[in-house]
XYZ file of N, CA, C and O in Angstrom:
252
model
N 0.815 -1.264 0.290
C 0.115 0.108 0.202
C 0.895 1.174 -0.029
O 1.832 1.315 0.687
N 0.708 2.352 -0.765
C 1.544 3.357 -0.793
C 1.579 4.051 0.501
O -0.027 4.424 0.675
N 2.193 4.603 0.900
C 2.471 5.646 1.393
C 1.705 6.732 2.430
O 1.007 7.799 3.013
N 1.551 7.457 0.122
C 1.187 9.082 0.609
C -0.539 8.532 0.824
O -1.203 9.443 1.196
N -0.710 7.531 -0.214
C -2.735 7.164 -0.087
C -2.857 6.895 1.217
O -3.750 7.479 1.685
N -1.663 6.608 2.507
C -2.795 6.136 2.877
C -2.649 7.180 3.803
O -3.621 7.293 4.593
N -2.092 8.517 4.223
C -1.843 9.616 4.952
C -2.741 10.097 3.988
O -3.661 10.790 4.923
N -3.439 10.008 3.099
C -4.853 11.065 2.841
C -5.517 10.654 3.052
O -6.366 11.423 3.261
N -5.842 9.004 2.894
C -7.201 8.616 3.553
C -7.443 8.409 5.114
O -8.415 8.970 5.754
N -6.131 8.880 5.731
C -5.892 8.848 7.323
C -6.473 10.575 7.231
O -7.002 10.764 8.205
N -5.980 11.784 6.487
C -6.516 12.940 7.054
C -8.186 13.229 6.442
O -8.557 13.699 6.845
N -8.353 12.299 5.383
C -9.327 12.238 4.563
C -10.677 11.971 6.232
O -11.958 12.455 6.157
N -10.724 10.934 7.093
C -10.616 10.296 7.628
C -11.137 11.613 8.243
O -12.129 11.229 9.598
N -9.786 11.856 9.507
C -10.047 12.425 10.658
C -10.710 14.060 10.386
O -11.932 14.579 11.031
N -10.734 14.941 8.698
C -11.596 15.324 8.446
C -13.188 15.266 8.276
O -14.171 16.498 8.781
N -13.241 14.279 8.156
C -14.432 13.919 7.878
C -15.560 13.862 9.759
O -16.266 14.590 9.910
N -14.429 13.738 10.654
C -14.854 13.478 12.056
C -14.667 14.691 12.225
O -15.705 15.271 12.881
N -14.238 16.149 11.994
C -13.948 17.070 12.452
C -15.270 17.926 11.534
O -16.344 18.628 12.221
N -15.868 17.474 10.463
C -17.221 17.675 9.906
C -18.262 17.726 10.529
O -19.069 18.442 11.388
N -18.479 16.619 11.010
C -19.549 15.956 11.826
C -19.456 16.811 13.155
O -20.734 17.124 13.612
N -18.212 16.534 13.908
C -18.418 17.397 14.994
C -18.748 19.001 14.915
O -19.445 19.482 15.981
N -18.604 20.135 13.882
C -18.739 21.232 13.478
C -20.496 21.000 13.597
O -20.968 21.938 13.670
N -20.787 20.137 12.492
C -22.447 19.637 12.057
C -22.464 19.572 13.387
O -23.770 20.270 13.977
N -22.458 19.125 14.741
C -23.255 18.198 16.130
C -23.357 19.886 16.924
O -23.901 20.080 17.644
N -21.771 20.344 16.681
C -21.662 22.371 17.400
C -22.934 22.992 17.373
O -23.020 23.533 18.031
N -22.869 23.175 16.057
C -23.839 24.214 15.310
C -25.102 23.597 15.812
O -25.872 24.736 15.794
N -25.640 22.437 15.860
C -27.184 21.779 15.881
C -27.346 22.422 17.635
O -28.238 23.150 17.713
N -25.720 22.037 18.465
C -26.720 22.530 19.528
C -26.630 24.012 19.974
O -27.976 23.978 20.938
N -26.056 24.523 19.036
C -25.780 26.688 19.382
C -27.561 26.994 18.419
O -27.650 27.708 19.198
N -27.773 25.784 17.498
C -28.937 27.008 16.683
C -30.097 26.074 17.702
O -30.834 27.143 17.838
N -30.162 25.165 18.013
C -30.964 24.968 18.910
C -31.248 25.795 20.292
O -32.530 25.903 20.782
N -29.811 25.795 21.019
C -30.298 26.275 22.227
C -30.836 28.110 21.647
O -31.158 28.439 22.834
N -29.902 28.654 20.557
C -30.505 29.959 20.657
C -31.993 30.443 19.609
O -32.751 31.249 20.519
N -31.641 29.598 18.560
C -33.174 29.124 17.637
C -34.090 28.607 18.142
O -35.438 28.747 17.862
N -34.078 27.632 19.014
C -35.077 26.792 19.148
C -35.512 25.344 17.983
O -36.161 25.204 17.913
N -34.314 25.721 17.055
C -34.872 24.868 15.678
C -33.082 24.616 15.462
O -32.535 25.087 15.219
N -33.265 23.203 14.950
C -31.806 23.225 14.093
C -31.345 23.295 12.740
O -30.147 23.761 12.743
N -31.982 24.026 12.081
C -32.045 24.383 10.649
C -30.861 23.210 9.815
O -30.946 21.987 10.051
N -31.006 23.255 8.879
C -30.460 22.561 7.437
C -29.438 22.367 7.646
O -28.498 20.995 6.863
N -28.530 23.415 7.870
C -26.637 23.529 7.545
C -26.179 22.435 8.570
O -25.169 21.670 8.536
N -26.712 22.370 10.132
C -26.059 21.397 10.790
C -26.091 20.003 10.510
O -25.629 18.972 10.263
N -27.722 19.659 10.076
C -28.108 18.563 9.634
C -27.596 18.221 8.190
O -26.769 16.911 8.874
N -26.892 18.601 7.048
C -26.166 18.437 6.090
C -24.859 18.473 6.545
O -24.621 17.194 6.052
N -24.172 18.881 7.465
C -22.681 18.880 7.468
C -22.450 17.351 9.009
O -21.443 16.777 8.260
N -23.498 16.482 9.120
C -23.873 15.899 10.061
C -24.032 14.688 8.811
O -23.140 13.897 8.747
N -24.895 14.860 8.106
C -24.780 14.121 6.896
C -24.173 13.951 5.622
O -23.374 12.477 5.952
N -23.134 15.078 5.738
C -22.004 14.621 4.948
C -20.784 14.270 5.481
O -20.442 13.365 4.405
N -20.719 14.879 6.276
C -19.325 13.880 7.983
C -19.696 12.327 7.802
O -18.891 11.761 7.956
N -20.713 12.267 7.857
C -20.875 10.144 8.088
C -20.613 9.708 6.707
O -20.034 8.475 7.204
N -21.420 10.170 5.362
C -21.242 9.655 4.617
C -19.778 9.553 4.254
O -19.262 8.565 3.656
N -19.136 10.402 4.122
C -17.716 10.971 3.729
C -16.590 9.492 4.698
O -15.797 9.237 3.567
N -17.234 9.775 5.936
C -16.161 8.772 7.331
C -16.724 7.271 6.458
O -15.398 6.787 6.430
N -17.886 6.616 6.008
C -18.039 5.371 6.178
C -17.655 5.241 4.637
O -17.058 4.057 4.883
N -17.420 6.185 3.494
C -16.668 6.373 2.631
C -15.374 6.344 2.891
O -14.607 4.755 2.021
N -14.865 6.517 3.376
C -13.395 6.538 3.848
C -13.267 5.078 4.786
O -12.111 4.212 4.133
N -13.978 4.779 5.212
C -13.156 3.118 5.772
C -13.391 2.337 5.330
O -13.010 0.908 5.124
N -14.216 1.975 4.317
C -14.641 0.870 3.360
C -13.291 1.212 2.022
O -12.355 -0.064 1.838
N -12.792 2.079 1.881
C -11.572 2.674 1.184
C -10.628 2.033 1.666
O -9.720 1.638 1.277
N -10.450 2.333 3.270
C -9.467 1.770 3.716
C -9.486 0.355 3.741
O -8.301 0.093 4.058
N -10.470 0.130 3.962
C -10.343 -1.848 4.187
C -10.116 -2.428 2.784
O -9.277 -3.399 3.060
N -10.339 -1.591 1.645
C -9.819 -2.218 0.533
C -8.787 -2.247 0.213
O -7.903 -3.266 -0.470
N -7.524 -1.191 0.504
C -6.607 -1.329 0.271
C -5.486 -2.320 1.670
O -4.178 -2.455 0.909
N -6.165 -2.050 2.990
C -5.449 -2.875 3.249
C -5.738 -4.290 3.506
O -5.527 -5.726 3.480
């Protein structure tokens, strides 16, 4: 397995986790301030989960 590809996938996995955490933080903030979660935090959480899942599958295929 190429080490550059491995590093790229690991960074991508970290970024997907950060995307989910950003979405959760934004959702908590929006619920406390506006009493509604809004669409952007939900999209960030969904994109982050699917991005993480896709990276997880790619890492398993390579290793």
